PDB file of C-alpha atoms in Angstrom:
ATOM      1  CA  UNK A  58       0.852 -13.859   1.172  1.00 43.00           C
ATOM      2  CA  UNK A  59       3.649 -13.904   4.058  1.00 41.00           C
ATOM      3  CA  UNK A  60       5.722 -16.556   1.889  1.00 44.00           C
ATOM      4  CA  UNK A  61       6.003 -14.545  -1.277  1.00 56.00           C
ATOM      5  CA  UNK A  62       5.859 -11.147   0.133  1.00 65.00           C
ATOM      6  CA  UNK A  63       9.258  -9.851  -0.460  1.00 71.00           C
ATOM      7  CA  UNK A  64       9.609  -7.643   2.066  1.00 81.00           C
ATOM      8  CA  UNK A  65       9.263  -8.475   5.191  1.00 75.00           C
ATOM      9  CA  UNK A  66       9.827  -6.618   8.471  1.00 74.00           C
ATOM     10  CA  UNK A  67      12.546  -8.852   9.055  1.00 77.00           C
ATOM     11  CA  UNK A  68      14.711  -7.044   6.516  1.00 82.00           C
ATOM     12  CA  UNK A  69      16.652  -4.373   7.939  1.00 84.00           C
ATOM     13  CA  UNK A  70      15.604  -1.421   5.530  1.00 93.00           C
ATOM     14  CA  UNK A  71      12.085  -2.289   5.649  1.00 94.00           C
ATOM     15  CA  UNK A  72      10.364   0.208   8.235  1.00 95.00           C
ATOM     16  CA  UNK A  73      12.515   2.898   6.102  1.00 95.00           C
ATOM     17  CA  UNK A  74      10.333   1.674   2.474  1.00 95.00           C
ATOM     18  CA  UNK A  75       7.301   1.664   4.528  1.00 96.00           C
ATOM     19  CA  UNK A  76       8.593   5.490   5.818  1.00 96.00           C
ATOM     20  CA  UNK A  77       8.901   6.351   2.759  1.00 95.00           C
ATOM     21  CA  UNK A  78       5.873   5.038   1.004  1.00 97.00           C
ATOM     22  CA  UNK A  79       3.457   6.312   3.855  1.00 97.00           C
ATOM     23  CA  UNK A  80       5.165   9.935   3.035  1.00 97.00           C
ATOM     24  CA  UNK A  81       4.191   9.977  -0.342  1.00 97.00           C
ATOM     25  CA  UNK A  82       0.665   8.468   0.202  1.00 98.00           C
ATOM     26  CA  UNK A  83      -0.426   9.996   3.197  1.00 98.00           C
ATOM     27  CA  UNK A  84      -1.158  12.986   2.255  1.00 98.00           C
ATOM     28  CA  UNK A  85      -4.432  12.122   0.106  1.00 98.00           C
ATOM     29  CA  UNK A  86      -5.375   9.636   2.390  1.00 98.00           C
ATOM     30  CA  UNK A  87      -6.090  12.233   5.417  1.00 98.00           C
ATOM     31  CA  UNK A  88      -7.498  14.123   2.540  1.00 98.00           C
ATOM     32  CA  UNK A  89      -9.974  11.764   1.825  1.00 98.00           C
ATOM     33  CA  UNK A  90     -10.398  10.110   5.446  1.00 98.00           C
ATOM     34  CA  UNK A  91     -11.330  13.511   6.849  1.00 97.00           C
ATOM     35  CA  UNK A  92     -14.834  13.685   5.969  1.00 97.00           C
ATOM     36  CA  UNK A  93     -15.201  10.080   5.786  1.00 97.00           C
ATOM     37  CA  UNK A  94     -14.408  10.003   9.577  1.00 96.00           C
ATOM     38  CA  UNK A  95     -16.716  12.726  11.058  1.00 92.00           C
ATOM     39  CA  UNK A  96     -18.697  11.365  13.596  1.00 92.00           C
ATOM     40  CA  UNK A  97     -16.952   7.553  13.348  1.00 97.00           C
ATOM     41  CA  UNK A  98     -16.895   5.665  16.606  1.00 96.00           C
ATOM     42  CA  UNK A  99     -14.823   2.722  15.602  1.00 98.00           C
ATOM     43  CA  UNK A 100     -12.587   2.674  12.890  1.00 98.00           C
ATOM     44  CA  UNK A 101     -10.329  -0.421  11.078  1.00 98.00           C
ATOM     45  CA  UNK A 102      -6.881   0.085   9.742  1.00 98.00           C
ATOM     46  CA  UNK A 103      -6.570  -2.853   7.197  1.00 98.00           C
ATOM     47  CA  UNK A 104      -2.613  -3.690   6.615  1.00 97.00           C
ATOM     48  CA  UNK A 105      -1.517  -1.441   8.368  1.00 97.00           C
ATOM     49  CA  UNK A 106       2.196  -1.354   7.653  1.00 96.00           C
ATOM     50  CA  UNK A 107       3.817   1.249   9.535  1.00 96.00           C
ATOM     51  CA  UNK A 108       1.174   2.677  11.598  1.00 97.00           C
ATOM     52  CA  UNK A 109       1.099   6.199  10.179  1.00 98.00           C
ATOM     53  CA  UNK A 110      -2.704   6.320   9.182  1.00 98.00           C
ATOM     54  CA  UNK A 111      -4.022   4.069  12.014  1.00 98.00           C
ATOM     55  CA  UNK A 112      -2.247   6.704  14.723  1.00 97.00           C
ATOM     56  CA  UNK A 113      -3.333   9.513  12.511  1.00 97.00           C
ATOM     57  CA  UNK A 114      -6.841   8.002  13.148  1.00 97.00           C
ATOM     58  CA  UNK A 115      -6.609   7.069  17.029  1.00 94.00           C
ATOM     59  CA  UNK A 116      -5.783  10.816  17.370  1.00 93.00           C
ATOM     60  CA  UNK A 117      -8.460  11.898  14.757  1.00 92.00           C
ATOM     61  CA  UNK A 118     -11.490  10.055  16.747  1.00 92.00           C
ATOM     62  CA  UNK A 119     -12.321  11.419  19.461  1.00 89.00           C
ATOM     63  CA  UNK A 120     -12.863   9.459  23.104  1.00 89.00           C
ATOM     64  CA  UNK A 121     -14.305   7.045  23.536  1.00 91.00           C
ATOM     65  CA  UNK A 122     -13.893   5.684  19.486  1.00 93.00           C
ATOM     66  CA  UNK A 123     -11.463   2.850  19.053  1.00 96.00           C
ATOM     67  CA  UNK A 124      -9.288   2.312  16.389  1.00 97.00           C
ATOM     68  CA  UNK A 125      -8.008  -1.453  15.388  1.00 97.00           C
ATOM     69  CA  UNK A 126      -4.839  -1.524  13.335  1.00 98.00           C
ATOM     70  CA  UNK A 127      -4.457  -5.234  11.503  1.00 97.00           C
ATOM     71  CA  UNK A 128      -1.652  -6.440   9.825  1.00 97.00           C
ATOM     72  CA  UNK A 129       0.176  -9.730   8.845  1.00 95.00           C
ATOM     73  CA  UNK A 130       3.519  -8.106  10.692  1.00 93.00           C
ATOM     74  CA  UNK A 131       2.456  -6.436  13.329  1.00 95.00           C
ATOM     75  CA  UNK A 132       6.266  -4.974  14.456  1.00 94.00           C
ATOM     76  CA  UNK A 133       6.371  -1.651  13.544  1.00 95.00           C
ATOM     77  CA  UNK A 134       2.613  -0.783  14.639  1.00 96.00           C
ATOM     78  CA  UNK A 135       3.526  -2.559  18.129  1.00 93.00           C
ATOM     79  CA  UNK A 136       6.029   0.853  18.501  1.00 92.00           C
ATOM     80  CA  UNK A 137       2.994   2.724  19.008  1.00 91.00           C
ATOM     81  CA  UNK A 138       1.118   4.302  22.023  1.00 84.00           C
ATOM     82  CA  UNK A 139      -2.578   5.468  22.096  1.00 87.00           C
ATOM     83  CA  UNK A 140      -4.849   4.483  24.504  1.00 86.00           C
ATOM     84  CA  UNK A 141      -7.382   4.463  21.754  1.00 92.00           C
ATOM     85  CA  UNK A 142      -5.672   1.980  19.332  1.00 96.00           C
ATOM     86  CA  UNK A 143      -5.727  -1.906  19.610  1.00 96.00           C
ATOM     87  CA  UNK A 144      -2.776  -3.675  17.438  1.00 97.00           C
ATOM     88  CA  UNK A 145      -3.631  -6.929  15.627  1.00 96.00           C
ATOM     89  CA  UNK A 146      -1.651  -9.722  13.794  1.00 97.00           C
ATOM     90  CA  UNK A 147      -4.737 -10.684  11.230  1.00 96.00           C
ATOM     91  CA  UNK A 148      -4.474 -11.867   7.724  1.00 96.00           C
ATOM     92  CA  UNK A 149      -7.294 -10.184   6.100  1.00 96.00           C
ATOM     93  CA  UNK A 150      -7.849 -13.407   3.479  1.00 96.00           C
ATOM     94  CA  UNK A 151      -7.683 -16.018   5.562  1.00 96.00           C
ATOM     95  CA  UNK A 152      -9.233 -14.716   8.926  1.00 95.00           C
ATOM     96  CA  UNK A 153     -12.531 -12.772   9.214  1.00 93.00           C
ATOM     97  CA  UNK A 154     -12.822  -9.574  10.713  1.00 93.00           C
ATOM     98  CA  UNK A 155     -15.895  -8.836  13.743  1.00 92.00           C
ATOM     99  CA  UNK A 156     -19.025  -8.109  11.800  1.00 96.00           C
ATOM    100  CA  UNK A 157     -21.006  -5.437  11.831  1.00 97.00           C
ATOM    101  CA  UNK A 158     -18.259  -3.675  14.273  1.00 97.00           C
ATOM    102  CA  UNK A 159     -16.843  -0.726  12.098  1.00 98.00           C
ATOM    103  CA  UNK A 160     -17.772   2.739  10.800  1.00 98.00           C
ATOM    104  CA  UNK A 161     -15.135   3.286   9.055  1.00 98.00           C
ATOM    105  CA  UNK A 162     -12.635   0.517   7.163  1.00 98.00           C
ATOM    106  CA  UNK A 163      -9.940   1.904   4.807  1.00 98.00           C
ATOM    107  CA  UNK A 164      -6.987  -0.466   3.362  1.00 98.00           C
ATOM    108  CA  UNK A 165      -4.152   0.700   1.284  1.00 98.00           C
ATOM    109  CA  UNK A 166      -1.739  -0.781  -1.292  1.00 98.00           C
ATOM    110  CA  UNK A 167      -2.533  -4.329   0.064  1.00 98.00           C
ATOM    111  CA  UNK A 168      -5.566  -6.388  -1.623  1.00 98.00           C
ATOM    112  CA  UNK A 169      -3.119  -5.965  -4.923  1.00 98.00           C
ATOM    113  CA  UNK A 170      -0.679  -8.146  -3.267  1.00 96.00           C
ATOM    114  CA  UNK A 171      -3.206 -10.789  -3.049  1.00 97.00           C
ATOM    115  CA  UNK A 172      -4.401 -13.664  -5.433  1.00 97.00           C
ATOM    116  CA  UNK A 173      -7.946 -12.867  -6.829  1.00 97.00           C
ATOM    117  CA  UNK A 174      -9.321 -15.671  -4.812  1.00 98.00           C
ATOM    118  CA  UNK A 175      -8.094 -14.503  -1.443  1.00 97.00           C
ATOM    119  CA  UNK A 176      -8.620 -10.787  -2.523  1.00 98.00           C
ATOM    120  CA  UNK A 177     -12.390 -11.343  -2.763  1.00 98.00           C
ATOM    121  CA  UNK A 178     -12.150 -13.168   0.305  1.00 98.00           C
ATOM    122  CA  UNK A 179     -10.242 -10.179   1.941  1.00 98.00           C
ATOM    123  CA  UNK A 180     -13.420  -7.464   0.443  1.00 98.00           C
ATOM    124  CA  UNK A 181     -15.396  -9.899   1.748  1.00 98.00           C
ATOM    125  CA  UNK A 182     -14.379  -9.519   5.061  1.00 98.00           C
ATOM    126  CA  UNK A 183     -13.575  -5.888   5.165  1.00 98.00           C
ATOM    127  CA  UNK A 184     -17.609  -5.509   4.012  1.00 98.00           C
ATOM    128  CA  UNK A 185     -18.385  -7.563   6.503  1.00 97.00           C
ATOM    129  CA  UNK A 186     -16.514  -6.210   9.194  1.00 98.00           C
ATOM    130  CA  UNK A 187     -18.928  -2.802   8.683  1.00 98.00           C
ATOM    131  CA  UNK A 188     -21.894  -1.701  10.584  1.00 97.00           C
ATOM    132  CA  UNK A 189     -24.915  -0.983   8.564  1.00 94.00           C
ATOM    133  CA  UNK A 190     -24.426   2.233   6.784  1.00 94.00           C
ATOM    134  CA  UNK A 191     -20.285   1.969   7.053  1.00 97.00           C
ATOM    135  CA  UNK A 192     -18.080   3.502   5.160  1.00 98.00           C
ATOM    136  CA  UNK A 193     -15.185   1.560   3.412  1.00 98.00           C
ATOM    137  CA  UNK A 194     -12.159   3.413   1.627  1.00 99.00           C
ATOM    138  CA  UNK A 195      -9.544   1.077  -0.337  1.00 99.00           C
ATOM    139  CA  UNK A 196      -6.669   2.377  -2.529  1.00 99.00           C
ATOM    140  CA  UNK A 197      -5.157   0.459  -4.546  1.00 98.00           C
ATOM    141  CA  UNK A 198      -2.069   1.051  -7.047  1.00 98.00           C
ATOM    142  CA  UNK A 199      -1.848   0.988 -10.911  1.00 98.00           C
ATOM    143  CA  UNK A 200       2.114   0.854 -11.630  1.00 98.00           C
ATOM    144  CA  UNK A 201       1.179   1.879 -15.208  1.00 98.00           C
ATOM    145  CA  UNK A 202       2.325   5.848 -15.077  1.00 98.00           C
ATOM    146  CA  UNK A 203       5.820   4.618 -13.437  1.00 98.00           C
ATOM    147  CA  UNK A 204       6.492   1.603 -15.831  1.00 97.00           C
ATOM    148  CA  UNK A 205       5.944   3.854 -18.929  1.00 97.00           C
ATOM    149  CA  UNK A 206       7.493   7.286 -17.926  1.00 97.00           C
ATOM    150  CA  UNK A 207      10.329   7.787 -19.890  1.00 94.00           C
ATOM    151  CA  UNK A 208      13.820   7.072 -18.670  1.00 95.00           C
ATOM    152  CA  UNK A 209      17.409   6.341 -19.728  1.00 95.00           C
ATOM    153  CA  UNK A 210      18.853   3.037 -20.047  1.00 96.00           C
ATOM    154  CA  UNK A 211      19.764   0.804 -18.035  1.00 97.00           C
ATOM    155  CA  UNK A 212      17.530   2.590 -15.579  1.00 97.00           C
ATOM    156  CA  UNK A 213      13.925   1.391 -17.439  1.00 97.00           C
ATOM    157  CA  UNK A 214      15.734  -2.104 -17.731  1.00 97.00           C
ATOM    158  CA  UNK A 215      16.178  -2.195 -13.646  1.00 98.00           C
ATOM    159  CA  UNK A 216      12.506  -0.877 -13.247  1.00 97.00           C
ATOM    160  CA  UNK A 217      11.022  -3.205 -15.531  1.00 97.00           C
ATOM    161  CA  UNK A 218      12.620  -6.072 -14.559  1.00 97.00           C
ATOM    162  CA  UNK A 219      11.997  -5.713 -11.064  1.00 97.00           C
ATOM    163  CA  UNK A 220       8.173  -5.350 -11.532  1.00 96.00           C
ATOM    164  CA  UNK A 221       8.398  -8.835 -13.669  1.00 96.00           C
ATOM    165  CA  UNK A 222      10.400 -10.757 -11.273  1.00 96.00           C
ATOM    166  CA  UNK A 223       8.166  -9.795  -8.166  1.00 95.00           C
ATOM    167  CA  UNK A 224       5.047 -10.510 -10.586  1.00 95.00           C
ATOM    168  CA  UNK A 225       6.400 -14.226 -11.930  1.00 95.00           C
ATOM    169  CA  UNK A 226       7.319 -14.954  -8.100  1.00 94.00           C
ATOM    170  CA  UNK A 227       4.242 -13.718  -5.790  1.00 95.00           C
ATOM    171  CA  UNK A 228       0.330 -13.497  -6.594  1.00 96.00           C
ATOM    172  CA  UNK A 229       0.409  -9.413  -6.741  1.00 96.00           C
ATOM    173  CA  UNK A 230      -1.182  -7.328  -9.527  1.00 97.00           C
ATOM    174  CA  UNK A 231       0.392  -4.292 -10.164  1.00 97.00           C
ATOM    175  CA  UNK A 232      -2.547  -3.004 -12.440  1.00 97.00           C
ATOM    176  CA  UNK A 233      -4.846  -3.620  -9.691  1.00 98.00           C
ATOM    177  CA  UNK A 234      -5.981   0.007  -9.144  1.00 98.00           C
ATOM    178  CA  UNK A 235      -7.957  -0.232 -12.364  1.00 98.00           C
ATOM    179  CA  UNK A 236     -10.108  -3.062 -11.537  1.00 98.00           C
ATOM    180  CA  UNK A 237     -10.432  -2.257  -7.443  1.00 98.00           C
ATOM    181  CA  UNK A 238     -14.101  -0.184  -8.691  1.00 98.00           C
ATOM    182  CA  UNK A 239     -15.160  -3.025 -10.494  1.00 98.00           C
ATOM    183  CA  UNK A 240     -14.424  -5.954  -8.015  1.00 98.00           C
ATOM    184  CA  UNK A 241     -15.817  -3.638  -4.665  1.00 98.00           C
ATOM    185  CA  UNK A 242     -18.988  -2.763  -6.591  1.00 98.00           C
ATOM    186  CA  UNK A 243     -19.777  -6.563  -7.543  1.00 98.00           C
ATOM    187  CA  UNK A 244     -19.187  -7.212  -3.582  1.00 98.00           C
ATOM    188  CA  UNK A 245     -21.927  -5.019  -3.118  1.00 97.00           C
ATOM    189  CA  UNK A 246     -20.314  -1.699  -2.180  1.00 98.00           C
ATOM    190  CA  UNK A 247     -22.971   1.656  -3.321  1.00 97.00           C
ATOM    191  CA  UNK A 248     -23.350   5.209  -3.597  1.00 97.00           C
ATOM    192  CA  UNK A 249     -19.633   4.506  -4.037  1.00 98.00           C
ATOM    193  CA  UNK A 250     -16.898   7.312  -5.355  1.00 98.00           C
ATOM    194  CA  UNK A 251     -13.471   7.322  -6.848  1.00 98.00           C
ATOM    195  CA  UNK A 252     -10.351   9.451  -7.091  1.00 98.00           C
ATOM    196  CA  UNK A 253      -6.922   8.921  -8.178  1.00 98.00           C
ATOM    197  CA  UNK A 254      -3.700  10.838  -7.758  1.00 98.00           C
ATOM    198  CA  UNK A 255      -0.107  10.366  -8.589  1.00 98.00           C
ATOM    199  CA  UNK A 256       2.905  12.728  -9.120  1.00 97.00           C
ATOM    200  CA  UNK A 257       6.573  12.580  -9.797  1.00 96.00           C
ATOM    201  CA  UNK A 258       9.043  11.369  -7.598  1.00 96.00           C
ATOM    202  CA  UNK A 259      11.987  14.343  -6.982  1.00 91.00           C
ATOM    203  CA  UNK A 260      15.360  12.370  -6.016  1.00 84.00           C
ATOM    204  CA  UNK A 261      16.248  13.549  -2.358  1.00 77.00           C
ATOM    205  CA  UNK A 262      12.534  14.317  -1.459  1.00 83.00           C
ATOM    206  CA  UNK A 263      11.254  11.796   0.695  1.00 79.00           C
ATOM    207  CA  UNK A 264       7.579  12.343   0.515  1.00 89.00           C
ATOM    208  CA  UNK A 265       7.365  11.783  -3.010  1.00 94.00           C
ATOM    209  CA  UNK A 266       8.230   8.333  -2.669  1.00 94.00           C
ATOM    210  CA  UNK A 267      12.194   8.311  -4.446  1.00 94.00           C
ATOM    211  CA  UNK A 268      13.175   6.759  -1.026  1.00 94.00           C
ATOM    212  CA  UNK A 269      10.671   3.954  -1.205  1.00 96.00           C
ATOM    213  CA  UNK A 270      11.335   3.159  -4.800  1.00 96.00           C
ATOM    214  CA  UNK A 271      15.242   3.039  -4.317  1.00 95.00           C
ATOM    215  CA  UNK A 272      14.985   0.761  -1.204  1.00 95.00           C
ATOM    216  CA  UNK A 273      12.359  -1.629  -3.491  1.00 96.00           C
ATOM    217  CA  UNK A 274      14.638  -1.691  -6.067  1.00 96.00           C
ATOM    218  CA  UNK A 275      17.782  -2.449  -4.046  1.00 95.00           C
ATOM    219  CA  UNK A 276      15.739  -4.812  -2.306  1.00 95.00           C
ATOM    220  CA  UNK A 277      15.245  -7.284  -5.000  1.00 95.00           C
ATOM    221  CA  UNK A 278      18.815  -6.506  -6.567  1.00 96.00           C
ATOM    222  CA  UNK A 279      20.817 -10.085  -5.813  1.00 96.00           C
ATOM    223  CA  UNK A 280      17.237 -12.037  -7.431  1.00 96.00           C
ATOM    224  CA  UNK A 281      17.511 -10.218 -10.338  1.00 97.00           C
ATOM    225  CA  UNK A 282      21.263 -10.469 -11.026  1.00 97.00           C
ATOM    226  CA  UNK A 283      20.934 -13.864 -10.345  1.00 97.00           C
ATOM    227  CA  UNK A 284      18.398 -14.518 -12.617  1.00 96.00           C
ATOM    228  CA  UNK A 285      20.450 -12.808 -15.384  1.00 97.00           C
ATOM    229  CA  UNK A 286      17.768  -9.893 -15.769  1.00 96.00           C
ATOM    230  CA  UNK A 287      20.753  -7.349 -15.549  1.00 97.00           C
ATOM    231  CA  UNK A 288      24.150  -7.380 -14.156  1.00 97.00           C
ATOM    232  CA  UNK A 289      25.482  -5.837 -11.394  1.00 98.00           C
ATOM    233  CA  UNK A 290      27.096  -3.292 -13.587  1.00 98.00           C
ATOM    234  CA  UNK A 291      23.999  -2.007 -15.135  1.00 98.00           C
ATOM    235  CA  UNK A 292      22.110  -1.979 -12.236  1.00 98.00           C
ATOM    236  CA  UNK A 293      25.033   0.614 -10.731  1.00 98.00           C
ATOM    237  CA  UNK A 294      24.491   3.149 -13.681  1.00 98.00           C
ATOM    238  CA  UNK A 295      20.690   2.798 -12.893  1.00 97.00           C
ATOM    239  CA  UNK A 296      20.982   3.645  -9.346  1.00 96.00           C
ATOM    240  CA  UNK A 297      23.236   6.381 -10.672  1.00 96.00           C
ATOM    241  CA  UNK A 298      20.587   8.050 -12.992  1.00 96.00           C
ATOM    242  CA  UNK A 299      17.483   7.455 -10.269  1.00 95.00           C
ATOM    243  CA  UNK A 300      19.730   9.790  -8.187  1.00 93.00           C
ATOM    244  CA  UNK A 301      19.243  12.154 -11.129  1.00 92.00           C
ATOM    245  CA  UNK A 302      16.145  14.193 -12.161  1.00 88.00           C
ATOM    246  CA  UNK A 303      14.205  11.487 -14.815  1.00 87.00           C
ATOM    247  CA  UNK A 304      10.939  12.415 -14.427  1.00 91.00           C
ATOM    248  CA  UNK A 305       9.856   9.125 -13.314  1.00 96.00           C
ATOM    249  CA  UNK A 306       5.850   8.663 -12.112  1.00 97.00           C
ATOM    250  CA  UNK A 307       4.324   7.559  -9.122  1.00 98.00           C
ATOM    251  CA  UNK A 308       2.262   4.752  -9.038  1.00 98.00           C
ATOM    252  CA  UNK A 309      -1.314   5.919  -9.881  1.00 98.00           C
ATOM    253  CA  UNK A 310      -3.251   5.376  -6.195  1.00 98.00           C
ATOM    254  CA  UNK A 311      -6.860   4.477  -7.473  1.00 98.00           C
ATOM    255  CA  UNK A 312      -9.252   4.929  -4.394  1.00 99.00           C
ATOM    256  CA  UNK A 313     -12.973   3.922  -4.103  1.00 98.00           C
ATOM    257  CA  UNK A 314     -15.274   4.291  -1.044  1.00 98.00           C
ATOM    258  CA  UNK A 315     -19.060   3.658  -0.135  1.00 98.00           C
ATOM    259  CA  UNK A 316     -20.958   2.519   1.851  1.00 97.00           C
ATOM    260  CA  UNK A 317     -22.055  -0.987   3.036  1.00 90.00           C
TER     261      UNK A 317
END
């Protein structure tokens, strides 16, 4: 994944997107988490970007639980301090987890980044990586609601074009939430559940996820004016009427949990 992810940690804006993101999603993770993580012992943190949830958790269990935090870029989470959380660099396809080790797994807005192969070899792992009776929570985006809200031109040009270029140049899915039930129950996940959220992003509120989407967007900007999907130009105006009220959608965060 690490050679078509497009943003890496390297990249001086990125702990700011990940800020951002973890604002917005945070929220109805704890939500869900909460009861999922009553009486837990041990506890996995799959791609852990920024650290938010795993610290959330390593203050949520109780001594003497353990919380591991994995992630392919393990920078921002090594800013952390709990004596209850161990830090990782893992790559959840290509490395398997310790089995049977985990009440509680939960991953978030990763497995769509993957390839199917190495994304069933990544459920694979996080299933395996439970104790008997474990719980596992993944959430997983659908881009659909923010691809189709309605917006001015060039502004839909910009958003479109940046999902396409990202999808032509790296393995992810963005439709992935609507298949993450389907491809966890054929691993062999039961008495599973589902939920899904999403709601509009207000320019100037971080926790509804403008920032993240603005710093994607820029992000990408010199690939897709050099692949003559828009000019400079356009892309200004667009930037211009994000800035603005438009009503644009959240990525729909599909999320299914069960037990091993």
């Amino acid at each position: 994944m690490s050679s078509t992810y497009f943003f890496q940690e390297a990249w001086p804006e990125e702990l700011a997107r990940l800020t951002s993101l973890e604002a917005a999603l945070d929220p109805g993770t704890k939500a869900l988490l909460e009861p999922l993580s009553r009486n837990a012992k041990t506890c996995l943190e799959a791609g852990a970007g920024a650290g938010s949830i795993a610290g959330w958790l390593g203050e949520h269990i109780p001594p003497p639980g353990r919380v591991l935090a994995c992630d392919i870029q393990t920078k921002f989470l090594e800013r952390m301090s709990n004596a209850q959380l161990e830090i990782r660099r893992h790559d959840i396809a290509a490395d398997a987890l310790p089995a049977d080790s985990f009440d509680l797994v939960h991953v978030r807005w990763t497995l769509f980044w993957l390839a199917p192969a190495s994304r069933a070899a990544a459920v694979a792992h996080l299933l395996s990586s439970l104790r008997p009776e474990g719980r596992l929570l993944v959430e997983e985006p659908d881009f659909a609601p923010l691809l189709h809200s309605p917006m001015p031109a060039p502004l839909d040009q910009v958003i479109t074009e940046h999902a396409r270029l990202i999808s032509e140049r790296s393995p992810v899915d963005v439709t992935y939430g609507r298949r993450v039930y389907a491809d966890l129950t054929a691993a062999g996940l039961r008495d599973t559940r589902t939920a899904a959220r999403t709601h509009v992003i207000e320019p100037g509120r971080t926790e509804t996820g403008g920032a993240w989407l603005r710093l994607a967007l820029n992000r990408i900007r010199p690939d897709m004016v050099r692949a003559g999907m828009v000019t400079e130009a356009a892309f200004d105006v667009a930037l211009r009427q994000f800035d603005e009220p438009n009503g644009l959608v959240f990525p729909l965060t599909m999320a299914v949990w069960g037990q091993k």
